[in-house]
Every structure is written in structure tokens, then in C-alpha cells.
C-alpha positions as a printed NumPy array, in Angstrom:
array([[114.468,  53.049, 150.113],
       [111.64 ,  51.07 , 148.477],
       [109.553,  51.734, 151.572],
       [110.195,  55.471, 151.276],
       [109.243,  55.535, 147.589],
       [106.12 ,  53.487, 148.229],
       [105.09 ,  55.836, 151.029],
       [105.701,  58.859, 148.799],
       [103.607,  57.412, 145.949],
       [100.796,  56.442, 148.28 ],
       [100.42 ,  59.949, 149.695],
       [101.309,  62.089, 146.65 ],
       [ 98.452,  64.402, 145.493],
       [ 98.803,  63.17 , 141.9  ],
       [ 97.025,  59.899, 141.158],
       [ 99.412,  56.979, 140.567],
       [ 98.409,  53.424, 139.677],
       [ 99.609,  50.049, 138.392],
       [ 97.638,  47.708, 136.164],
       [ 98.083,  44.132, 135.047],
       [ 98.366,  43.603, 131.265],
       [ 94.732,  42.495, 131.351],
       [ 93.549,  45.728, 132.972],
       [ 93.227,  44.796, 136.688],
       [ 94.333,  47.267, 139.377],
       [ 97.325,  45.968, 141.36 ],
       [ 98.061,  49.326, 143.023],
       [ 96.44 ,  52.753, 143.416],
       [ 97.469,  55.509, 145.799],
       [ 95.292,  57.45 , 148.219],
       [ 94.656,  60.317, 145.758],
       [ 93.311,  57.795, 143.242],
       [ 91.059,  55.953, 145.671],
       [ 89.637,  59.22 , 146.962],
       [ 88.784,  60.181, 143.388],
       [ 86.722,  56.998, 143.111],
       [ 85.252,  57.54 , 146.596],
       [ 86.454,  54.073, 147.672],
       [ 89.089,  52.597, 149.941],
       [ 92.371,  51.578, 148.342],
       [ 91.975,  47.938, 149.285],
       [ 88.503,  47.87 , 147.696],
       [ 89.925,  48.931, 144.311],
       [ 92.934,  46.603, 144.096],
       [ 91.896,  43.5  , 142.15 ],
       [ 89.09 ,  45.209, 140.277],
       [ 89.07 ,  45.489, 136.492],
       [ 88.917,  48.863, 134.726],
       [ 85.402,  48.025, 133.546],
       [ 84.354,  47.344, 137.155],
       [ 85.167,  50.845, 138.376],
       [ 84.865,  53.112, 135.33 ],
       [ 81.713,  53.861, 133.352],
       [ 81.392,  52.112, 130.021],
       [ 82.613,  55.   , 127.812],
       [ 85.614,  55.782, 130.035],
       [ 86.491,  52.094, 130.429],
       [ 86.454,  51.673, 126.645],
       [ 88.889,  54.614, 126.288],
       [ 91.171,  53.24 , 129.027],
       [ 91.259,  49.721, 127.576],
       [ 92.068,  51.163, 124.137],
       [ 95.067,  52.96 , 125.663],
       [ 96.14 ,  49.725, 127.349],
       [ 95.978,  47.884, 124.016],
       [ 98.074,  50.626, 122.393],
       [100.758,  50.24 , 125.067],
       [100.871,  46.459, 124.629],
       [101.011,  46.717, 120.836],
       [103.628,  49.452, 120.605],
       [105.527,  48.676, 123.795],
       [105.744,  52.478, 124.191],
       [104.437,  55.004, 126.746],
       [101.25 ,  56.93 , 125.924],
       [ 99.902,  60.335, 126.914],
       [ 96.201,  60.98 , 126.561],
       [ 93.133,  62.536, 128.129],
       [ 90.203,  60.631, 129.609],
       [ 86.725,  61.957, 130.29 ],
       [ 85.181,  60.636, 133.511],
       [ 81.554,  61.108, 134.517],
       [ 81.447,  61.464, 138.306],
       [ 78.047,  62.063, 139.897],
       [ 76.691,  63.695, 136.719],
       [ 79.75 ,  65.96 , 136.558],
       [ 82.198,  65.517, 133.704],
       [ 85.832,  65.542, 134.762],
       [ 88.86 ,  65.41 , 132.473],
       [ 92.087,  63.669, 133.448],
       [ 95.495,  63.795, 131.826],
       [ 96.958,  60.272, 131.829],
       [100.56 ,  59.175, 131.255],
       [101.183,  55.408, 131.283],
       [104.168,  53.211, 130.391],
       [104.874,  49.464, 130.192],
       [107.092,  47.638, 132.715],
       [108.926,  44.719, 131.115],
       [110.369,  41.675, 132.808],
       [113.698,  39.992, 132.144],
       [112.116,  38.108, 129.267],
       [111.062,  41.398, 127.643],
       [107.369,  40.734, 128.146],
       [105.085,  43.364, 129.677],
       [104.481,  42.49 , 133.311],
       [102.472,  45.57 , 134.235],
       [101.566,  49.096, 133.232],
       [102.281,  52.008, 135.566],
       [100.933,  55.5  , 135.201],
       [ 99.91 ,  58.765, 136.73 ],
       [ 96.897,  60.968, 136.126],
       [ 95.785,  64.386, 137.254],
       [ 92.52 ,  66.261, 137.156],
       [ 92.793,  68.972, 134.47 ],
       [ 89.091,  69.85 , 134.401],
       [ 89.664,  73.376, 135.678],
       [ 92.463,  73.976, 133.179],
       [ 90.352,  72.662, 130.301],
       [ 87.451,  74.875, 131.353],
       [ 89.809,  77.847, 131.387],
       [ 91.169,  76.901, 127.962],
       [ 87.625,  76.538, 126.673],
       [ 86.714,  79.951, 128.081],
       [ 89.78 ,  81.485, 126.455],
       [ 88.982,  79.748, 123.165],
       [ 85.432,  81.055, 123.243],
       [ 86.73 ,  84.541, 124.014],
       [ 89.227,  84.276, 121.151],
       [ 86.521,  83.044, 118.787],
       [ 84.27 ,  85.895, 119.876],
       [ 87.13 ,  88.348, 119.307],
       [ 87.733,  86.859, 115.855],
       [ 84.051,  87.238, 115.033],
       [ 84.141,  90.824, 116.305],
       [ 87.267,  91.562, 114.259],
       [ 85.686,  90.089, 111.15 ],
       [ 82.573,  92.148, 111.793],
       [ 84.754,  95.233, 112.271],
       [ 86.608,  94.54 , 109.037],
       [ 83.331,  94.085, 107.154],
       [ 81.968,  97.28 , 108.706],
       [ 85.1  ,  99.254, 107.827],
       [ 85.045,  97.947, 104.268],
       [ 81.405,  98.948, 103.904],
       [ 82.024, 102.304, 105.583],
       [ 84.972, 102.958, 103.295],
       [ 82.869, 102.099, 100.241],
       [ 79.826, 104.098, 101.366],
       [ 81.932, 107.193, 102.116],
       [ 84.436, 107.007,  99.268],
       [ 81.866, 106.352,  96.525],
       [ 79.892, 109.625,  96.897],
       [ 83.165, 111.419,  97.628],
       [ 84.493, 110.155,  94.301],
       [ 81.558, 111.663,  92.397],
       [ 81.603, 114.918,  94.375],
       [ 85.321, 115.572,  93.896],
       [ 85.183, 114.297,  90.314],
       [ 82.515, 116.793,  89.242],
       [ 84.303, 119.572,  91.161],
       [ 87.489, 118.833,  89.209],
       [ 85.602, 118.801,  85.888],
       [ 84.065, 122.199,  86.658],
       [ 87.438, 123.586,  87.734],
       [ 88.935, 122.503,  84.382],
       [ 86.177, 124.266,  82.443],
       [ 87.581, 127.586,  81.132],
       [ 84.088, 129.107,  81.33 ],
       [ 83.866, 128.622,  85.115],
       [ 84.02 , 132.096,  86.761],
       [ 86.921, 132.895,  89.088],
       [ 84.752, 133.21 ,  92.211],
       [ 83.217, 129.799,  91.525],
       [ 86.686, 128.301,  91.163],
       [ 87.288, 129.401,  94.75 ],
       [ 84.124, 127.574,  95.859],
       [ 85.306, 124.482,  93.991],
       [ 88.692, 124.728,  95.677],
       [ 86.972, 124.775,  99.073],
       [ 84.86 , 121.757,  98.078],
       [ 87.938, 119.877,  96.965],
       [ 89.873, 120.707, 100.128],
       [ 86.936, 119.678, 102.344],
       [ 86.622, 116.4  , 100.452],
       [ 90.325, 115.704, 100.844],
       [ 90.011, 116.405, 104.578],
       [ 87.199, 113.863, 104.835],
       [ 89.327, 111.37 , 102.921],
       [ 92.174, 111.937, 105.39 ],
       [ 89.861, 111.09 , 108.296],
       [ 88.745, 107.882, 106.565],
       [ 92.324, 106.868, 105.81 ],
       [ 93.422, 107.552, 109.406],
       [ 90.823, 105.135, 110.77 ],
       [ 91.692, 102.445, 108.208],
       [ 95.441, 102.887, 108.76 ],
       [ 95.075, 102.472, 112.526],
       [ 92.969,  99.351, 111.996],
       [ 95.627,  97.831, 109.727],
       [ 98.363,  98.735, 112.212],
       [ 96.486,  97.042, 115.064],
       [ 96.009,  93.941, 112.895],
       [ 99.699,  93.882, 111.948],
       [ 98.861,  94.289, 108.25 ],
       [101.232,  97.191, 107.553],
       [104.43 ,  96.21 , 105.736],
       [107.497,  98.027, 104.414],
       [107.739,  98.789, 100.688],
       [111.176, 100.22 , 100.013],
       [111.854, 101.903,  96.685],
       [114.217, 104.406,  95.118],
       [112.723, 107.883,  94.705],
       [113.61 , 111.548,  94.236],
       [113.63 , 113.146,  97.682],
       [113.19 , 116.678,  96.354],
       [110.252, 115.761,  94.146],
       [108.586, 114.25 ,  97.208],
       [109.316, 117.314,  99.356],
       [108.023, 119.709,  96.709],
       [104.86 , 117.65 ,  96.221],
       [104.148, 117.66 ,  99.955],
       [104.827, 121.387, 100.334],
       [102.646, 122.188,  97.306],
       [ 99.733, 120.384,  98.972],
       [ 99.706, 122.949, 101.778],
       [100.58 , 126.194,  99.971],
       [ 96.977, 127.328,  99.521],
       [ 96.076, 126.41 , 103.076],
       [ 99.053, 128.363, 104.421],
       [ 98.231, 131.349, 102.187],
       [ 94.617, 131.333, 103.409],
       [ 95.867, 131.688, 107.009],
       [ 98.555, 134.224, 106.125],
       [101.346, 131.853, 107.161],
       [104.803, 131.533, 105.653],
       [105.419, 127.947, 104.522],
       [109.103, 127.179, 104.058],
       [111.179, 124.253, 102.859],
       [114.818, 124.37 , 103.994],
       [117.165, 121.632, 102.795],
       [120.693, 120.691, 103.75 ],
       [122.933, 121.391, 100.764],
       [124.515, 117.916, 101.057],
       [121.223, 116.003, 101.058],
       [121.279, 113.488,  98.169],
       [118.644, 113.613,  95.47 ],
       [117.833, 109.895,  95.359],
       [117.058, 107.794,  98.436],
       [115.866, 104.279,  99.174],
       [113.191, 103.801, 101.842],
       [109.39 , 103.502, 102.036],
       [108.373, 106.58 , 100.057],
       [104.642, 106.223, 100.723],
       [104.991, 106.077, 104.493],
       [107.496, 108.948, 104.572],
       [105.088, 111.049, 102.508],
       [102.181, 110.224, 104.838],
       [104.209, 111.098, 107.941],
       [105.248, 114.475, 106.508],
       [101.664, 115.211, 105.442],
       [100.384, 114.401, 108.939],
       [103.003, 116.574, 110.635],
       [102.55 , 119.547, 108.286],
       [ 98.771, 119.298, 108.568],
       [ 99.019, 119.387, 112.359],
       [101.443, 122.306, 112.304],
       [ 99.188, 124.395, 110.047],
       [ 96.131, 123.495, 112.106],
       [ 97.592, 124.866, 115.337],
       [ 99.496, 127.855, 113.938],
       [ 97.496, 131.074, 113.705],
       [100.363, 133.413, 112.794],
       [104.014, 133.226, 111.852],
       [105.41 , 130.3  , 109.905],
       [105.678, 126.557, 109.395],
       [109.042, 125.206, 108.252],
       [110.028, 121.775, 106.974],
       [113.769, 121.46 , 107.61 ],
       [115.557, 118.496, 105.974],
       [119.118, 117.345, 106.634],
       [121.357, 114.283, 106.415],
       [123.884, 112.956, 108.895],
       [125.969, 109.788, 109.207],
       [124.815, 106.915, 111.398],
       [127.04 , 106.588, 114.451],
       [128.566, 103.121, 114.834],
       [126.744, 102.6  , 118.115],
       [123.39 , 103.334, 116.482],
       [123.661, 101.036, 113.463],
       [122.296,  98.052, 115.35 ],
       [119.08 ,  99.903, 116.218],
       [118.345, 100.737, 112.592],
       [116.855,  98.25 , 110.173],
       [119.613,  95.936, 108.852],
       [120.834,  96.475, 105.296],
       [118.91 ,  94.518, 102.695],
       [121.925,  93.683, 100.515],
       [123.972,  91.2  , 102.456],
       [126.929,  91.477, 100.108],
       [127.109,  95.269, 100.226],
       [128.559,  97.523, 102.886],
       [126.142,  99.501, 105.028],
       [126.006, 102.852, 103.223],
       [122.968, 104.151, 105.051],
       [122.666, 107.604, 106.544],
       [120.132, 109.287, 108.784],
       [117.504, 111.45 , 107.115],
       [116.159, 114.059, 109.515],
       [112.929, 115.92 , 108.749],
       [111.885, 118.526, 111.308],
       [108.524, 120.307, 111.11 ],
       [108.766, 123.548, 113.081],
       [105.87 , 125.901, 113.765],
       [105.211, 129.122, 115.665],
       [101.874, 127.859, 116.955],
       [100.299, 127.615, 120.375],
       [102.649, 124.896, 121.631],
       [101.875, 121.812, 123.699],
       [101.559, 121.699, 127.486],
       [104.163, 119.507, 129.271],
       [101.532, 117.15 , 130.701],
       [100.16 , 116.564, 127.177],
       [103.555, 115.682, 125.688],
       [103.565, 112.33 , 127.537],
       [100.418, 111.202, 125.691],
       [100.803, 113.032, 122.373],
       [101.418, 109.847, 120.347],
       [ 98.605, 107.778, 121.874],
       [ 95.696, 107.008, 119.513],
       [ 92.493, 109.052, 119.839],
       [ 94.275, 111.47 , 122.184],
       [ 92.992, 115.049, 122.248],
       [ 95.329, 117.497, 123.983],
       [ 94.386, 120.826, 125.509],
       [ 95.509, 122.57 , 122.326],
       [ 93.112, 120.389, 120.297],
       [ 89.988, 121.52 , 122.111],
       [ 89.542, 124.938, 120.508],
       [ 90.159, 123.46 , 117.043],
       [ 88.139, 120.207, 117.255],
       [ 89.462, 118.78 , 113.983],
       [ 90.705, 115.346, 113.044],
       [ 90.43 , 111.902, 114.591],
       [ 93.328, 112.084, 117.024],
       [ 95.084, 109.345, 115.036],
       [ 97.534, 111.248, 112.829],
       [100.444, 111.413, 115.273],
       [ 99.932, 107.846, 116.483],
       [ 99.935, 106.544, 112.899],
       [103.002, 108.635, 112.084],
       [104.919, 107.2  , 115.028],
       [103.971, 103.621, 114.077],
       [105.071, 104.217, 110.477],
       [108.388, 105.737, 111.56 ],
       [109.054, 102.857, 113.966],
       [108.288, 100.355, 111.189],
       [110.911, 102.102, 109.033],
       [113.465, 101.764, 111.847],
       [113.402, 105.421, 112.875],
       [112.226, 107.685, 115.665],
       [109.7  , 110.496, 115.988],
       [110.185, 112.947, 118.837],
       [108.703, 116.29 , 119.815],
       [109.815, 119.403, 121.649],
       [107.444, 122.233, 122.44 ],
       [106.954, 125.38 , 124.472],
       [103.516, 126.817, 125.155],
       [103.043, 130.117, 123.353],
       [106.235, 129.68 , 121.314],
       [105.691, 126.662, 119.059],
       [106.507, 123.011, 118.482],
       [109.009, 120.918, 116.567],
       [108.358, 117.323, 115.485],
       [111.514, 115.567, 114.284],
       [111.587, 112.385, 112.201],
       [114.909, 110.533, 112.045],
       [115.111, 107.63 , 109.586],
       [117.878, 105.342, 108.316],
       [117.916, 105.655, 104.515],
       [120.244, 104.538, 101.755],
       [121.46 , 107.305,  99.405],
       [121.62 , 106.311,  95.738],
       [124.627, 108.189,  94.337],
       [124.868, 107.015,  90.745],
       [121.541, 105.854,  89.303],
       [119.168, 108.591,  88.167],
       [115.432, 108.291,  88.026],
       [113.857, 109.412,  84.76 ],
       [112.419, 112.893,  85.047],
       [108.702, 112.974,  84.338],
       [108.171, 114.127,  80.786],
       [105.075, 116.038,  81.727],
       [102.896, 116.825,  84.69 ],
       [100.456, 118.653,  82.442],
       [ 96.785, 117.681,  82.604],
       [ 95.374, 115.74 ,  79.649],
       [ 92.719, 117.705,  77.753],
       [ 92.175, 115.613,  74.599],
       [ 93.398, 112.702,  72.51 ],
       [ 95.602, 113.548,  69.549],
       [ 94.045, 113.314,  66.092],
       [ 94.76 , 110.447,  63.718],
       [ 94.181, 107.657,  66.261],
       [ 91.425, 105.042,  66.373],
       [ 88.551, 105.812,  68.711],
       [ 89.129, 103.932,  71.925],
       [ 86.114, 102.25 ,  73.517],
       [ 85.822, 102.43 ,  77.312],
       [ 83.304, 100.512,  79.392],
       [ 82.473, 101.907,  82.848],
       [ 80.983,  99.298,  85.207],
       [ 79.759, 100.85 ,  88.465],
       [ 76.579, 100.495,  90.499],
       [ 76.693, 104.203,  91.417],
       [ 74.834, 106.306,  88.844],
       [ 76.73 , 109.385,  90.065],
       [ 80.086, 107.719,  89.437],
       [ 79.008, 106.583,  85.972],
       [ 77.861, 110.123,  85.204],
       [ 81.079, 111.856,  86.249],
       [ 83.266, 109.354,  84.398],
       [ 81.24 , 109.89 ,  81.222],
       [ 81.459, 113.665,  81.716],
       [ 85.233, 113.299,  82.021],
       [ 86.026, 110.744,  79.317],
       [ 83.706, 111.613,  76.428],
       [ 84.938, 115.224,  75.963],
       [ 88.531, 113.941,  75.908],
       [ 87.685, 111.745,  72.913],
       [ 86.834, 108.292,  74.263],
       [ 83.713, 106.355,  73.28 ],
       [ 82.045, 105.418,  76.567],
       [ 79.313, 102.981,  77.564],
       [ 78.192, 102.089,  81.082],
       [ 76.828,  99.143,  83.056],
       [ 75.379,  99.022,  86.568],
       [ 76.799,  95.666,  87.73 ],
       [ 79.216,  92.919,  86.782],
       [ 76.611,  90.831,  84.952],
       [ 75.617,  93.759,  82.71 ],
       [ 79.29 ,  94.588,  82.259],
       [ 80.119,  91.096,  80.976],
       [ 77.203,  91.241,  78.526],
       [ 78.353,  94.616,  77.137],
       [ 81.955,  93.437,  76.973],
       [ 80.92 ,  90.433,  74.879],
       [ 78.921,  92.492,  72.353],
       [ 80.937,  95.735,  72.251],
       [ 84.52 ,  94.522,  72.893],
       [ 85.872,  97.663,  74.625],
       [ 89.589,  98.395,  74.666],
       [ 89.477,  99.019,  78.428],
       [ 87.068,  98.557,  81.326],
       [ 86.899, 100.737,  84.433],
       [ 85.489,  98.213,  86.9  ],
       [ 84.084,  99.051,  90.331],
       [ 84.787,  96.179,  92.718],
       [ 81.825,  96.355,  95.092],
       [ 78.539,  95.903,  93.195],
       [ 75.283,  93.955,  93.544],
       [ 74.3  ,  90.974,  91.356],
       [ 77.948,  90.273,  90.395],
       [ 80.903,  92.086,  91.946],
       [ 83.87 ,  93.478,  90.056],
       [ 86.326,  90.767,  91.08 ],
       [ 84.057,  87.969,  89.844],
       [ 83.376,  89.862,  86.604],
       [ 87.107,  90.419,  86.071],
       [ 87.883,  86.74 ,  86.648],
       [ 85.138,  85.746,  84.186],
       [ 86.479,  88.073,  81.472],
       [ 90.112,  87.112,  81.997],
       [ 89.24 ,  83.398,  81.878],
       [ 88.298,  83.695,  78.189],
       [ 90.872,  83.996,  75.357],
       [ 89.43 ,  87.283,  74.039],
       [ 89.529,  88.743,  77.557],
       [ 93.325,  88.571,  77.743],
       [ 93.673,  91.674,  75.563],
       [ 91.091,  93.708,  77.49 ],
       [ 92.616,  96.199,  79.914],
       [ 90.729,  96.242,  83.223],
       [ 91.272,  99.078,  85.695],
       [ 89.939,  98.277,  89.157],
       [ 88.124, 101.083,  90.939],
       [ 87.946, 100.312,  94.653],
       [ 87.08 , 102.055,  97.882],
       [ 89.696,  99.949,  99.659],
       [ 93.234, 101.154, 100.288],
       [ 94.383,  97.838, 101.788],
       [ 97.519,  96.636, 100.011],
       [ 96.636,  92.935, 100.235],
       [ 93.322,  93.54 ,  98.456],
       [ 95.087,  95.506,  95.719],
       [ 97.463,  92.565,  95.252],
       [ 94.493,  90.197,  94.924],
       [ 92.985,  92.386,  92.195],
       [ 96.26 ,  92.567,  90.276],
       [ 96.645,  88.786,  90.488],
       [ 93.094,  88.422,  89.138],
       [ 94.139,  90.216,  85.951],
       [ 93.566,  93.92 ,  86.616],
       [ 96.164,  96.107,  84.897],
       [ 95.907,  98.834,  87.56 ],
       [ 94.092,  99.508,  90.826],
       [ 92.808, 103.018,  91.598],
       [ 91.54 , 103.893,  95.075],
       [ 88.512, 106.15 ,  95.284],
       [ 88.263, 109.049,  95.236],
       [ 90.478, 109.134,  92.151],
       [ 91.655, 112.412,  90.643],
       [ 90.948, 113.3  ,  87.031],
       [ 94.643, 113.54 ,  86.207],
       [ 95.391, 110.134,  87.748],
       [ 92.538, 108.51 ,  85.84 ],
       [ 93.553, 110.028,  82.493],
       [ 97.256, 109.329,  83.02 ],
       [ 96.472, 105.682,  83.825],
       [ 94.239, 105.256,  80.781],
       [ 96.574, 106.927,  78.287],
       [ 99.555, 105.002,  79.645],
       [ 97.904, 101.564,  79.563],
       [ 96.277, 102.116,  76.167],
       [ 99.395, 103.683,  74.678],
       [ 97.458, 106.617,  73.208],
       [ 98.887, 110.024,  72.34 ],
       [ 97.323, 112.764,  74.456],
       [ 97.249, 116.55 ,  74.197],
       [ 98.005, 118.538,  77.334],
       [ 96.936, 121.915,  78.691],
       [100.22 , 123.812,  78.606],
       [ 99.075, 126.915,  80.418],
       [ 97.779, 124.981,  83.415],
       [100.886, 122.825,  83.649],
       [103.209, 122.648,  86.59 ],
       [106.797, 123.463,  85.8  ],
       [109.096, 120.452,  85.545],
       [112.583, 121.56 ,  86.486],
       [115.879, 120.451,  87.968],
       [116.384, 121.29 ,  91.634],
       [119.251, 123.54 ,  92.715],
       [120.469, 124.865,  96.029],
       [121.443, 128.295,  97.263],
       [124.331, 128.7  ,  99.663],
       [122.014, 129.388, 102.605],
       [120.269, 126.03 , 102.161],
       [116.889, 127.495, 101.152],
       [115.499, 126.025,  97.933],
       [113.377, 128.191,  95.645],
       [110.323, 126.421,  94.278],
       [110.207, 128.487,  91.064],
       [113.1  , 130.289,  89.415],
       [113.119, 132.   ,  86.008],
       [116.491, 133.005,  84.546],
       [116.605, 136.725,  83.729],
       [117.619, 136.046,  80.123],
       [114.295, 134.266,  79.577],
       [112.388, 137.299,  80.85 ],
       [114.497, 139.873,  79.034],
       [113.126, 139.061,  75.575],
       [109.469, 139.379,  76.626],
       [107.593, 142.532,  75.5  ],
       [107.645, 145.383,  78.004],
       [103.91 , 145.997,  77.588],
       [103.03 , 142.415,  78.497],
       [105.255, 142.467,  81.588],
       [103.72 , 145.793,  82.608],
       [100.204, 144.358,  82.248],
       [101.175, 141.401,  84.432],
       [102.785, 143.673,  87.026],
       [ 99.68 , 145.886,  87.177],
       [ 97.383, 142.858,  87.419],
       [ 99.316, 141.442,  90.404],
       [ 99.214, 144.817,  92.172],
       [ 95.44 , 144.934,  91.639],
       [ 95.138, 141.275,  92.646],
       [ 92.894, 140.577,  89.643],
       [ 93.111, 136.849,  88.721],
       [ 91.388, 137.348,  85.354],
       [ 93.869, 140.019,  84.23 ],
       [ 96.767, 137.887,  85.478],
       [ 95.575, 134.929,  83.396],
       [ 95.222, 137.173,  80.333],
       [ 98.797, 138.41 ,  80.71 ],
       [100.184, 134.904,  81.241],
       [ 98.431, 133.65 ,  78.111],
       [100.092, 136.427,  76.15 ],
       [103.472, 135.383,  77.584],
       [102.758, 131.794,  76.534],
       [102.985, 132.882,  72.896],
       [106.586, 133.982,  73.499],
       [107.89 , 131.421,  76.013],
       [105.87 , 128.438,  77.2  ],
       [108.291, 127.615,  80.04 ],
       [108.134, 131.107,  81.531],
       [104.338, 131.004,  81.27 ],
       [104.274, 127.684,  83.103],
       [106.464, 129.023,  85.907],
       [104.344, 132.171,  86.284],
       [101.168, 130.084,  86.237],
       [102.515, 127.975,  89.089],
       [102.974, 131.12 ,  91.183],
       [ 99.591, 132.518,  90.157],
       [ 97.862, 129.261,  91.101],
       [ 98.983, 129.701,  94.728],
       [ 98.365, 133.5  ,  94.634],
       [102.063, 134.238,  95.106],
       [101.772, 137.608,  93.351],
       [104.656, 139.175,  95.273],
       [107.122, 136.645,  93.836],
       [105.808, 137.335,  90.329],
       [106.521, 141.045,  90.831],
       [109.979, 140.281,  92.243],
       [110.771, 138.335,  89.063],
       [109.504, 140.813,  86.473],
       [110.098, 144.235,  88.07 ],
       [113.9  , 144.183,  87.489],
       [113.144, 143.72 ,  83.781],
       [110.709, 146.646,  83.838],
       [113.213, 148.808,  85.689],
       [115.981, 147.917,  83.236],
       [113.697, 148.768,  80.308],
       [112.768, 152.124,  81.838],
       [116.405, 152.972,  82.585],
       [117.388, 152.031,  79.043],
       [114.627, 154.169,  77.576],
       [115.659, 157.147,  79.703],
       [119.299, 156.776,  78.652],
       [118.397, 156.656,  74.976],
       [116.4  , 159.863,  75.301]])
């Protein structure tokens, strides 16, 4: 048996050897001798230093000393210079002890791993190059986001200021609406690219929260009412009568998915309708494992499936395109005549839905239409009620009897500084500006503003460094800092909040969002524009499952003057926005809530619904007058 083992070791392709405790070879197999380009018998009896170059011999003797000191095996790598070519060997060696416990010899094996190390080095270089490329891409995207969002912020900001001006003519309001819609479309393209980048980098996370489902649905539908009206399309929201009001899931991602799907449906529908159909159904026992596990380990799984289907009567999708519809940057045959978007919306939507534990599927027929269906596990909240927003009315001024609040705007963009001053000074704030963080700190020290609107990306000293400097001082603790950033990356927002910012606003920021944030953080009392307000109301259901967006009880209309209702009716028939606004302002003097509801309809040019609401009152008045005669 010993002869067999010796023969096997001698002819095995892996190098095997035996050394004396002093470092002399007492055995080496054929593979080892061939590596040294010598005969086996010429190597036996030689010392490590006799056969290895000085550097390699030093490494080998150090390993031998380690084995003798620890009495334990070692595993290491040795570099060997062979004919000006560096080779790397993996070496495993262990002590052999005699009956007295002393080391009699050291046995080991080694193998040439040069090729593997070269491959690892190549892979490491490729990975490093990819990391450099990814960092460069991230820097580029951050700069692109800033360079695009900053002018967009000023453009949309001034458009909103002009739209709020009561002296702006009606036809110019239409131009401003087009500007605003085009800017929002550009913002959508920017966000699509950034979202896909974050998805690829694995930087998208779930943020579950409790929210009002019907508020979300109404908000999303309202975003597309004007666009649908422009194309002559019917835009419908149909809800299951048993759908709960409050749900728990990632509200932001659900909103984005619905926006993407509705935007696509309206883009490819030239006539007919687009319908968002919402329903709830229980999760089958066999499907519970596929959904995200419940977050409360001590509670029973009360989740249900929320199903949101976006149906359209558009051009439909060809069967061969359906296989690739959710791939990023994919343009289908139906996309070619339209040539809008980045080709990322559906891919992002699918990734978001999958992250939330749901599915997104599509069915379509060319020439008939398409239906995209989102199915998500959600948790209904039966008992707790979210507070209803006290007001969605735009802020127009600060109430009298308050101290004048000082606001410092720090932004390197002169356009952004100009539009913020044009917004904030007429409302009643005292405003000063600075072009970079260094100037901002100097003004803060001398003027002591109540709040600072701080751009994050600036020359000389950026907003983050300026914020950290201010918050590091005792007097800076009371200063409210609102970060204005072109980034929509959640991790960066978290960094800004941890640095001491009270709020983070992503550009382009709307006027209403800016004013709501300021008044809330400062605790000031604001005056609102009642006539331009959106109606805040409780949501009800009809038996057929269709939910009206605006309803006005007949008793609220009945006490309004006949002449005013007649003026409004005539104005809607003529389609004259100026006359309609005049009539609504007269109604405001009698009933602010009715005026708000009518204004909501007038804002989206839904004149037919206005007539449907008021004509029964006119008819009843005329019948009553005839009877009295």
C-alpha cells in the first residue's frame, strides 16, 4: 500500500514535497521537479535557499518558522520568478510529529494558480472600471438633474405666479397651462431616467404608510382631466363599493404606477374613453406566500388584493410587442407615430409593483384597446381615520397682526432667486437673497432670518456645508432651513434631514407646496383664495359603483337667486370663461361651498355638468312662477 501511495504522489500533477525542519528537501514529486526544470534526485538534499530565489526563499522559510512555532498547518501564496516570468503558487503545508511530539518533517502540496490570479486581477480591474463608470454616471445624472430642474423650477414658478394673477387674461392663462403641462412632461422624463438608474443600482426601497385611497385616486384622476378634455376623451373612475377608504402600502409608488399607466392610456387613445377601475378581493390561501409577508408578526394576516385596471379604447398593442412591453427603452409599433416618452414608464411601473409584492399584466387587441391591471397585496385599515385636510386652498397672503417673518433665499441661480422673491414678498414675507453658501452664512449672521430656503448645489460653499455650519452654532438651532434640491434620491433627502434641514423640497417645486411648507413650519396664519379652492368633501358611492367627483345637494342650490343661476347657465352655453367666473363670484357671496364646487368644474371646463346641476333649479323656478300666475 505504501508503494502505491508513493507512486501516486510521485506522478500526481499537483506538486507534493517533504522538508526537514531545517528546510532541506527530502522528497519532491515529478510535477515539482519539472517546475524547477531539474531531476528529482538533483533536488533532494538541497536547501530552500539553494533552489529558490532570495525573495521566494525568504517567504518559504518564514512559513516554515510559523509551522514550527505554532505546530499548525499553514495556507499561503508564494511568488516565484521563473525565467523572468512571475508565477504564483498556492501552498498548503503541515508538520509531521514523531512519537516524542517533536516535528520530524513538514509535508505540503502546491499548485500553480497564476492563471487564476490573472483572471481574478482582470475581473477586479473590470469591476473597478465599472465602479468608476457607475460613479461617473451618478455624477453625470446628478449634474443633469440639477441643470435641467433648476431652469425648470424658475420657468414653472413664474408661470404659476402669472396664472395666480387676477389680471392675467383668459387666453394667456391657456398659454400658461400649456407651459406648465410641457414642463411637467419634461420633469416626468427626467424622473423616469433617475428612477431606472436607482432601480438598477438597487436603491429603491419600500415605504409603507396609511393613506386615503380615494384621495389618492381623485388626485391622480384630476391630473389628467384637462389632458383628456383637450383630446375629447371621457376619463372615468369606477370604484368597487366595498373598497375600504384607508389602506397601508407604499402610497408614492402606487401613485407613480397609476400616473404612468394613465399617461400611457391617454397618449395612445385618440377617441373614446380611459377608465380607471378599482376593486378589492380576498387573497386566496395559496397566494399568500407569494405576497410580501405581514409586517406585524403578532397580528393575523388581514391583507387583501387591491386591483387597479386602466382600460382604454386606443389603438391596442400588437401580439409580438406584448412580449417586450415591460422591457426598458422599448418602443413598440404603436409608439412610433407618437414618439413621446423615454420608453421607461412601463418598465419602472413593473419594477415598483414587483417590489410591493404584486403583479402588473396587460391584455390588448389591436384596434380595440388595452387593459393594464395592477394587483397588489394591501392591508385595509378599518378603524383609524386620517385627519381630513382642513384646506387645499392656495395661500394668497399672511393674516394681519403677526410679526413680519424674515426669509433668506440662498441660490446660485438668479432666476430662482427672482421667482422666489416674486412669490414671497407679495404674500407678506421680508425676503433677502444670497448667491452661495458663504454669502448666505454672512447674511444669516447679520440679519437672523426666521427661515432659510437653501439650494444644495452651489459654488464657493454648497448648501449642505452651509447648513451644517449654521446648525453647529447655538443661534442656528432655532433657524428653520428648507433644502431646495434637484435630487429626488431618498438617501440624499435623509442626509439633508439629518444635517438639520426641517424639510426637503425637490425642484421644480410648486407655489402651493412652497407656501404650505413655509406657513406650516413657521406656524403663521395664512389667508386663502376661497374662489380658487378645490372642494374638500367626503367620498360617497352610488349603487352602480361610479363615484361622482363633485356633487352639490339640491337644497344648497335652491336658495340661490334665479338671476345668478340663469347668468351661469347662459355663460356655460356660450362657453365664456369670463362670464362664468363672474357668475361664480356672485354665488360665492351666498354660499362659498357651492362656489368652490362650481369652480372645480369650471377649472376643467366641465360646463355640461354645471348645467346638469343648476338647470333643475331653473326649471323648478319657472314652473313655480307659471303656477303662481
